[in-house]
PDB file of C-alpha atoms in Angstrom:
ATOM      1  CA  MET Z   1      -4.068  23.667 -12.418  1.00 66.00           C
ATOM      2  CA  THR Z   2      -6.830  22.747  -9.990  1.00 80.00           C
ATOM      3  CA  GLU Z   3      -7.575  19.239  -8.355  1.00 83.00           C
ATOM      4  CA  ALA Z   4     -10.633  18.978 -10.730  1.00 88.00           C
ATOM      5  CA  SER Z   5      -8.026  19.358 -13.679  1.00 93.00           C
ATOM      6  CA  TRP Z   6      -5.728  16.485 -11.562  1.00 95.00           C
ATOM      7  CA  SER Z   7      -8.651  14.183 -11.492  1.00 94.00           C
ATOM      8  CA  VAL Z   8      -9.170  14.173 -15.202  1.00 95.00           C
ATOM      9  CA  VAL Z   9      -6.282  13.505 -16.115  1.00 96.00           C
ATOM     10  CA  ASP Z  10      -6.024  10.489 -14.016  1.00 95.00           C
ATOM     11  CA  ASP Z  11      -9.493   9.465 -15.640  1.00 95.00           C
ATOM     12  CA  PHE Z  12      -7.595  10.293 -19.078  1.00 96.00           C
ATOM     13  CA  ILE Z  13      -4.739   7.653 -18.018  1.00 96.00           C
ATOM     14  CA  LYS Z  14      -7.436   5.045 -16.735  1.00 95.00           C
ATOM     15  CA  ARG Z  15      -9.444   5.008 -20.120  1.00 94.00           C
ATOM     16  CA  LYS Z  16      -5.942   5.280 -22.112  1.00 96.00           C
ATOM     17  CA  LEU Z  17      -4.251   2.480 -20.065  1.00 96.00           C
ATOM     18  CA  MET Z  18      -6.300   0.063 -18.318  1.00 94.00           C
ATOM     19  CA  ALA Z  19      -9.556  -1.575 -19.152  1.00 88.00           C
ATOM     20  CA  ALA Z  20     -12.406  -1.184 -17.042  1.00 83.00           C
ATOM     21  CA  GLN Z  21     -11.921  -4.742 -15.610  1.00 83.00           C
ATOM     22  CA  ASP Z  22      -8.206  -4.025 -14.916  1.00 88.00           C
ATOM     23  CA  ALA Z  23      -8.999  -0.684 -13.061  1.00 89.00           C
ATOM     24  CA  GLN Z  24     -11.305  -2.400 -10.930  1.00 93.00           C
ATOM     25  CA  GLU Z  25     -14.335  -0.312 -11.032  1.00 91.00           C
ATOM     26  CA  GLU Z  26     -16.811  -2.835  -9.588  1.00 93.00           C
ATOM     27  CA  THR Z  27     -14.536  -3.099  -6.667  1.00 95.00           C
ATOM     28  CA  LEU Z  28     -14.427   0.493  -5.872  1.00 95.00           C
ATOM     29  CA  ARG Z  29     -18.787   0.511  -5.981  1.00 95.00           C
ATOM     30  CA  PHE Z  30     -18.972  -2.326  -4.046  1.00 95.00           C
ATOM     31  CA  ASN Z  31     -16.538  -0.309  -1.217  1.00 97.00           C
ATOM     32  CA  GLN Z  32     -18.872   2.757  -1.662  1.00 96.00           C
ATOM     33  CA  ARG Z  33     -21.856   0.560  -1.215  1.00 97.00           C
ATOM     34  CA  ALA Z  34     -20.309  -0.758   1.694  1.00 97.00           C
ATOM     35  CA  GLY Z  35     -19.988   2.641   3.392  1.00 97.00           C
ATOM     36  CA  LEU Z  36     -15.716   2.561   3.256  1.00 97.00           C
ATOM     37  CA  PRO Z  37     -13.614   5.554   3.156  1.00 95.00           C
ATOM     38  CA  ALA Z  38     -12.952   6.529  -0.183  1.00 94.00           C
ATOM     39  CA  ILE Z  39      -9.260   6.613   0.270  1.00 95.00           C
ATOM     40  CA  ASP Z  40      -8.054   3.837  -1.747  1.00 96.00           C
ATOM     41  CA  VAL Z  41      -5.405   4.540  -3.837  1.00 97.00           C
ATOM     42  CA  SER Z  42      -5.825   5.611  -7.440  1.00 95.00           C
ATOM     43  CA  PRO Z  43      -5.869   3.484 -10.316  1.00 96.00           C
ATOM     44  CA  PRO Z  44      -3.001   4.835 -11.619  1.00 96.00           C
ATOM     45  CA  LEU Z  45      -1.224   4.432  -8.546  1.00 97.00           C
ATOM     46  CA  GLY Z  46      -2.387   0.616  -8.253  1.00 97.00           C
ATOM     47  CA  LYS Z  47      -1.064   0.057 -11.450  1.00 97.00           C
ATOM     48  CA  LEU Z  48       2.224   1.040 -10.239  1.00 98.00           C
ATOM     49  CA  LEU Z  49       1.911  -1.014  -7.224  1.00 98.00           C
ATOM     50  CA  GLN Z  50       1.664  -3.953  -9.758  1.00 98.00           C
ATOM     51  CA  LEU Z  51       3.961  -2.979 -12.151  1.00 98.00           C
ATOM     52  CA  LEU Z  52       6.855  -2.466  -9.517  1.00 98.00           C
ATOM     53  CA  ALA Z  53       6.017  -5.569  -7.682  1.00 98.00           C
ATOM     54  CA  CYS Z  54       6.577  -7.296 -11.229  1.00 98.00           C
ATOM     55  CA  LEU Z  55       9.426  -5.759 -11.689  1.00 97.00           C
ATOM     56  CA  VAL Z  56      11.068  -7.510  -8.477  1.00 97.00           C
ATOM     57  CA  ASP Z  57       9.564 -10.709  -9.858  1.00 97.00           C
ATOM     58  CA  ALA Z  58       7.677 -10.751  -6.234  1.00 98.00           C
ATOM     59  CA  ARG Z  59       6.130 -13.673  -5.001  1.00 98.00           C
ATOM     60  CA  HIS Z  60       5.872 -12.753  -1.280  1.00 98.00           C
ATOM     61  CA  ILE Z  61       3.992  -9.674  -0.556  1.00 98.00           C
ATOM     62  CA  LEU Z  62       3.557  -7.587   2.664  1.00 99.00           C
ATOM     63  CA  GLU Z  63       0.578  -5.022   2.870  1.00 99.00           C
ATOM     64  CA  ILE Z  64      -0.083  -2.989   5.734  1.00 98.00           C
ATOM     65  CA  GLY Z  65      -3.566  -1.458   5.271  1.00 98.00           C
ATOM     66  CA  THR Z  66      -6.157  -3.552   3.186  1.00 98.00           C
ATOM     67  CA  LEU Z  67      -9.252  -1.487   3.580  1.00 98.00           C
ATOM     68  CA  GLY Z  68     -11.665  -2.919   0.839  1.00 98.00           C
ATOM     69  CA  GLY Z  69      -8.885  -4.417  -0.640  1.00 98.00           C
ATOM     70  CA  TYR Z  70      -8.734  -2.584  -3.754  1.00 98.00           C
ATOM     71  CA  SER Z  71      -5.011  -2.347  -3.867  1.00 98.00           C
ATOM     72  CA  THR Z  72      -4.472  -5.765  -2.639  1.00 98.00           C
ATOM     73  CA  ILE Z  73      -5.947  -6.958  -5.791  1.00 98.00           C
ATOM     74  CA  TRP Z  74      -3.622  -4.845  -7.779  1.00 98.00           C
ATOM     75  CA  LEU Z  75      -0.563  -6.596  -5.933  1.00 98.00           C
ATOM     76  CA  ALA Z  76      -2.140 -10.394  -5.847  1.00 98.00           C
ATOM     77  CA  ARG Z  77      -1.983  -9.578  -9.653  1.00 97.00           C
ATOM     78  CA  ALA Z  78       1.562  -9.255 -10.049  1.00 97.00           C
ATOM     79  CA  LEU Z  79       1.786 -12.705  -8.418  1.00 96.00           C
ATOM     80  CA  GLY Z  80       2.201 -16.445  -9.676  1.00 86.00           C
ATOM     81  CA  PRO Z  81      -0.454 -18.668  -9.024  1.00 84.00           C
ATOM     82  CA  ASP Z  82       1.843 -20.032  -6.221  1.00 91.00           C
ATOM     83  CA  GLY Z  83       2.665 -16.453  -4.422  1.00 97.00           C
ATOM     84  CA  LYS Z  84       1.163 -15.009  -1.505  1.00 98.00           C
ATOM     85  CA  VAL Z  85       0.106 -11.446  -0.061  1.00 98.00           C
ATOM     86  CA  VAL Z  86      -0.537 -10.970   3.800  1.00 98.00           C
ATOM     87  CA  SER Z  87      -2.508  -8.091   4.026  1.00 98.00           C
ATOM     88  CA  ILE Z  88      -2.938  -6.804   7.382  1.00 98.00           C
ATOM     89  CA  ASP Z  89      -6.177  -4.514   8.889  1.00 98.00           C
ATOM     90  CA  VAL Z  90      -7.351  -3.709  12.157  1.00 98.00           C
ATOM     91  CA  ASP Z  91     -11.032  -3.218  11.039  1.00 98.00           C
ATOM     92  CA  ARG Z  92     -13.319  -6.584  10.542  1.00 98.00           C
ATOM     93  CA  LYS Z  93     -15.782  -5.180   8.384  1.00 98.00           C
ATOM     94  CA  HIS Z  94     -12.740  -3.549   5.816  1.00 98.00           C
ATOM     95  CA  LEU Z  95     -11.401  -7.416   5.663  1.00 98.00           C
ATOM     96  CA  SER Z  96     -15.078  -8.660   5.002  1.00 98.00           C
ATOM     97  CA  VAL Z  97     -15.262  -6.443   2.223  1.00 98.00           C
ATOM     98  CA  ALA Z  98     -12.145  -7.053   1.089  1.00 98.00           C
ATOM     99  CA  ARG Z  99     -12.848 -10.849   1.047  1.00 98.00           C
ATOM    100  CA  GLU Z 100     -15.751 -10.520  -1.306  1.00 98.00           C
ATOM    101  CA  ASN Z 101     -13.963  -8.386  -3.472  1.00 98.00           C
ATOM    102  CA  LEU Z 102     -10.834 -10.992  -4.076  1.00 98.00           C
ATOM    103  CA  GLU Z 103     -13.222 -13.871  -4.270  1.00 97.00           C
ATOM    104  CA  ARG Z 104     -15.410 -11.845  -7.302  1.00 96.00           C
ATOM    105  CA  GLU Z 105     -11.828 -11.241  -8.662  1.00 95.00           C
ATOM    106  CA  GLY Z 106     -10.782 -14.747  -8.529  1.00 95.00           C
ATOM    107  CA  LEU Z 107      -7.965 -14.317  -6.455  1.00 97.00           C
ATOM    108  CA  SER Z 108      -8.544 -15.171  -2.763  1.00 97.00           C
ATOM    109  CA  GLU Z 109      -6.015 -18.072  -3.106  1.00 96.00           C
ATOM    110  CA  ARG Z 110      -3.313 -15.517  -3.398  1.00 97.00           C
ATOM    111  CA  VAL Z 111      -4.341 -13.473  -0.295  1.00 98.00           C
ATOM    112  CA  GLU Z 112      -4.294 -14.015   3.341  1.00 98.00           C
ATOM    113  CA  LEU Z 113      -6.185 -11.573   5.438  1.00 98.00           C
ATOM    114  CA  ARG Z 114      -5.027 -10.695   9.101  1.00 98.00           C
ATOM    115  CA  LEU Z 115      -6.988  -9.286  11.487  1.00 98.00           C
ATOM    116  CA  GLY Z 116      -5.734  -6.862  14.108  1.00 98.00           C
ATOM    117  CA  ALA Z 117      -3.663  -3.716  14.677  1.00 98.00           C
ATOM    118  CA  ALA Z 118      -0.888  -4.219  12.521  1.00 98.00           C
ATOM    119  CA  ARG Z 119       1.824  -3.320  15.957  1.00 97.00           C
ATOM    120  CA  ASP Z 120       0.276  -6.429  17.140  1.00 98.00           C
ATOM    121  CA  VAL Z 121       0.356  -8.629  13.728  1.00 98.00           C
ATOM    122  CA  LEU Z 122       4.010  -7.860  13.008  1.00 98.00           C
ATOM    123  CA  ILE Z 123       5.022  -9.078  16.031  1.00 98.00           C
ATOM    124  CA  LYS Z 124       3.043 -12.402  15.372  1.00 98.00           C
ATOM    125  CA  LEU Z 125       4.394 -12.608  12.158  1.00 98.00           C
ATOM    126  CA  LYS Z 126       7.945 -12.353  13.437  1.00 98.00           C
ATOM    127  CA  ASP Z 127       7.373 -15.018  16.272  1.00 98.00           C
ATOM    128  CA  GLU Z 128       6.150 -17.010  12.852  1.00 98.00           C
ATOM    129  CA  ASN Z 129       9.407 -16.265  11.121  1.00 98.00           C
ATOM    130  CA  TYR Z 130       7.754 -14.676   8.536  1.00 98.00           C
ATOM    131  CA  GLY Z 131       9.248 -13.946   5.168  1.00 95.00           C
ATOM    132  CA  PRO Z 132      11.913 -13.196   3.033  1.00 98.00           C
ATOM    133  CA  ILE Z 133       9.471 -10.842   1.137  1.00 98.00           C
ATOM    134  CA  ASP Z 134      10.188  -9.219  -2.184  1.00 98.00           C
ATOM    135  CA  PHE Z 135       7.937  -6.095  -2.119  1.00 98.00           C
ATOM    136  CA  CYS Z 136       5.607  -4.525   0.969  1.00 98.00           C
ATOM    137  CA  PHE Z 137       3.068  -1.518   0.614  1.00 98.00           C
ATOM    138  CA  ILE Z 138       2.323   0.342   3.690  1.00 98.00           C
ATOM    139  CA  ASP Z 139      -0.723   2.314   3.581  1.00 98.00           C
ATOM    140  CA  ALA Z 140      -2.228   2.494   7.363  1.00 97.00           C
ATOM    141  CA  ASP Z 141      -2.188   4.916   9.940  1.00 96.00           C
ATOM    142  CA  LYS Z 142       0.456   7.257   8.906  1.00 95.00           C
ATOM    143  CA  GLU Z 143       1.892   8.289  12.862  1.00 95.00           C
ATOM    144  CA  ASN Z 144       3.538   4.246  13.145  1.00 97.00           C
ATOM    145  CA  ASN Z 145       4.516   4.607   8.995  1.00 97.00           C
ATOM    146  CA  ALA Z 146       8.553   4.506  10.871  1.00 98.00           C
ATOM    147  CA  TYR Z 147       7.375   1.460  13.150  1.00 98.00           C
ATOM    148  CA  TYR Z 148       5.945  -0.422  10.050  1.00 98.00           C
ATOM    149  CA  PHE Z 149       8.854   0.514   7.693  1.00 98.00           C
ATOM    150  CA  ASN Z 150      11.366  -1.042  10.178  1.00 98.00           C
ATOM    151  CA  TYR Z 151       9.419  -4.325  10.500  1.00 98.00           C
ATOM    152  CA  ALA Z 152       9.236  -4.370   6.649  1.00 98.00           C
ATOM    153  CA  VAL Z 153      12.703  -4.017   6.079  1.00 98.00           C
ATOM    154  CA  GLU Z 154      13.429  -6.948   8.732  1.00 98.00           C
ATOM    155  CA  PHE Z 155      11.137  -9.121   6.788  1.00 98.00           C
ATOM    156  CA  SER Z 156      12.605  -8.241   3.627  1.00 98.00           C
ATOM    157  CA  ARG Z 157      15.121 -10.090   1.044  1.00 98.00           C
ATOM    158  CA  PRO Z 158      18.288  -8.098  -0.319  1.00 97.00           C
ATOM    159  CA  GLY Z 159      16.698  -6.237  -3.513  1.00 97.00           C
ATOM    160  CA  ALA Z 160      12.844  -5.683  -1.978  1.00 98.00           C
ATOM    161  CA  LEU Z 161      10.939  -2.861  -2.377  1.00 98.00           C
ATOM    162  CA  ILE Z 162       9.061  -1.113   0.239  1.00 98.00           C
ATOM    163  CA  CYS Z 163       6.309   1.452  -1.189  1.00 98.00           C
ATOM    164  CA  VAL Z 164       4.852   4.075   1.694  1.00 98.00           C
ATOM    165  CA  ASP Z 165       1.579   5.812   0.441  1.00 98.00           C
ATOM    166  CA  ASN Z 166       0.557   9.447   1.653  1.00 97.00           C
ATOM    167  CA  VAL Z 167       4.050  10.611   2.964  1.00 98.00           C
ATOM    168  CA  ILE Z 168       3.772  14.432   1.486  1.00 97.00           C
ATOM    169  CA  ARG Z 169       0.441  15.348   3.110  1.00 96.00           C
ATOM    170  CA  ALA Z 170      -0.520  18.389   0.678  1.00 94.00           C
ATOM    171  CA  GLY Z 171       3.332  19.808   1.815  1.00 96.00           C
ATOM    172  CA  GLY Z 172       2.589  19.107   5.334  1.00 96.00           C
ATOM    173  CA  VAL Z 173       5.855  16.776   5.374  1.00 97.00           C
ATOM    174  CA  ALA Z 174       8.354  19.853   4.978  1.00 97.00           C
ATOM    175  CA  ASP Z 175       6.388  21.976   7.825  1.00 97.00           C
ATOM    176  CA  PRO Z 176       8.044  21.162  11.293  1.00 96.00           C
ATOM    177  CA  GLU Z 177       5.127  22.953  12.744  1.00 95.00           C
ATOM    178  CA  SER Z 178       2.524  21.237  11.119  1.00 94.00           C
ATOM    179  CA  SER Z 179      -0.660  20.230  13.367  1.00 95.00           C
ATOM    180  CA  ASP Z 180      -1.487  17.379  10.998  1.00 95.00           C
ATOM    181  CA  GLU Z 181      -0.390  14.008  13.072  1.00 94.00           C
ATOM    182  CA  GLY Z 182      -0.218  12.410   9.783  1.00 95.00           C
ATOM    183  CA  ALA Z 183       2.394  15.165   8.388  1.00 96.00           C
ATOM    184  CA  GLN Z 184       4.630  14.296  11.891  1.00 97.00           C
ATOM    185  CA  GLY Z 185       4.410  10.781  11.038  1.00 97.00           C
ATOM    186  CA  ALA Z 186       5.293  11.132   7.757  1.00 97.00           C
ATOM    187  CA  ARG Z 187       8.600  13.306   9.174  1.00 97.00           C
ATOM    188  CA  ARG Z 188       9.446  10.805  11.529  1.00 97.00           C
ATOM    189  CA  LEU Z 189       9.612   8.231   8.632  1.00 98.00           C
ATOM    190  CA  PHE Z 190      11.674  10.341   6.399  1.00 98.00           C
ATOM    191  CA  ASP Z 191      14.097  10.738   9.479  1.00 98.00           C
ATOM    192  CA  PHE Z 192      13.944   7.076  10.024  1.00 98.00           C
ATOM    193  CA  VAL Z 193      14.439   6.150   6.855  1.00 98.00           C
ATOM    194  CA  ALA Z 194      17.343   8.979   6.095  1.00 98.00           C
ATOM    195  CA  ALA Z 195      19.545   7.547   8.927  1.00 98.00           C
ATOM    196  CA  ASP Z 196      18.598   3.241   7.955  1.00 97.00           C
ATOM    197  CA  THR Z 197      21.590   2.166   6.315  1.00 97.00           C
ATOM    198  CA  ARG Z 198      19.809  -0.970   4.845  1.00 97.00           C
ATOM    199  CA  VAL Z 199      18.206   1.209   2.174  1.00 98.00           C
ATOM    200  CA  GLU Z 200      18.196   3.273  -0.345  1.00 98.00           C
ATOM    201  CA  ALA Z 201      15.235   5.595  -0.993  1.00 98.00           C
ATOM    202  CA  THR Z 202      13.467   8.265  -2.610  1.00 98.00           C
ATOM    203  CA  ALA Z 203      10.067  10.122  -2.452  1.00 98.00           C
ATOM    204  CA  LEU Z 204       7.707  11.475  -5.671  1.00 97.00           C
ATOM    205  CA  GLN Z 205       5.153  14.049  -5.191  1.00 97.00           C
ATOM    206  CA  THR Z 206       2.201  13.362  -6.990  1.00 96.00           C
ATOM    207  CA  VAL Z 207      -1.167  14.907  -8.066  1.00 95.00           C
ATOM    208  CA  GLY Z 208      -4.307  13.343  -8.816  1.00 94.00           C
ATOM    209  CA  SER Z 209      -8.158  12.443  -7.756  1.00 91.00           C
ATOM    210  CA  LYS Z 210      -6.605  12.027  -4.186  1.00 91.00           C
ATOM    211  CA  GLY Z 211      -5.008  15.608  -4.192  1.00 93.00           C
ATOM    212  CA  TRP Z 212      -1.541  16.670  -3.320  1.00 95.00           C
ATOM    213  CA  ASP Z 213       0.477  13.846  -1.879  1.00 96.00           C
ATOM    214  CA  GLY Z 214       3.455  11.119  -2.670  1.00 97.00           C
ATOM    215  CA  LEU Z 215       5.096   7.654  -2.186  1.00 98.00           C
ATOM    216  CA  LEU Z 216       8.061   6.999  -0.472  1.00 98.00           C
ATOM    217  CA  ILE Z 217       9.966   4.040  -2.460  1.00 98.00           C
ATOM    218  CA  ALA Z 218      13.001   2.385  -0.733  1.00 98.00           C
ATOM    219  CA  ARG Z 219      15.035  -0.787  -1.832  1.00 98.00           C
ATOM    220  CA  VAL Z 220      16.538  -2.957   0.686  1.00 98.00           C
ATOM    221  CA  ASN Z 221      20.303  -3.653   0.776  1.00 96.00           C
ATOM    222  CA  GLY Z 222      22.000  -6.236   2.044  1.00 76.00           C
ATOM    223  CA  LYS Z 223      21.452  -6.483   5.640  1.00 58.00           C
TER     224      LYS Z 223
END
């Protein structure tokens, strides 16, 4: 199997299980025209995030890493009209593009966009007594994954889910000598989660249009 084959299967899944509107093809086209990097989650992963958020009956969602709002829209669709996604990104242009996408999808009222380095914004949220949250999706700079994960647990209610993307890094996570700082960040995340008695977790390898990677999923226990 090749990456081209993986992409064909991703396209098959999208065609069979998602309408064009559901898959947000216009969002992806708009992001491309805006010059954003093509690092959005795949449509199957976006739908998985939506379903997971629905399974925990999420009303309050934290997202770390907005980009153009593609995953944000999937998450916002899991909410009722009184729900809220707080999504953080360090890049003003990313949030500007995300804001337009959210407006087009009619979801602006369900999303609060926060500009700034996630480390700084998370401290501000803590000062604001933010939480409890039901679901968190972390997809930002991989070097800080463990730091972000700790805050996500602090903000979470018992039973909340935390998902962290890009944790396999084409197998680099299993190589202690990897020169990929993202892989080293993923290794630090795994070490942190393994020692954290507040959560239960697993990780899944994935292949698809985004290559060989994977997702860590943790459930927050009573703290």
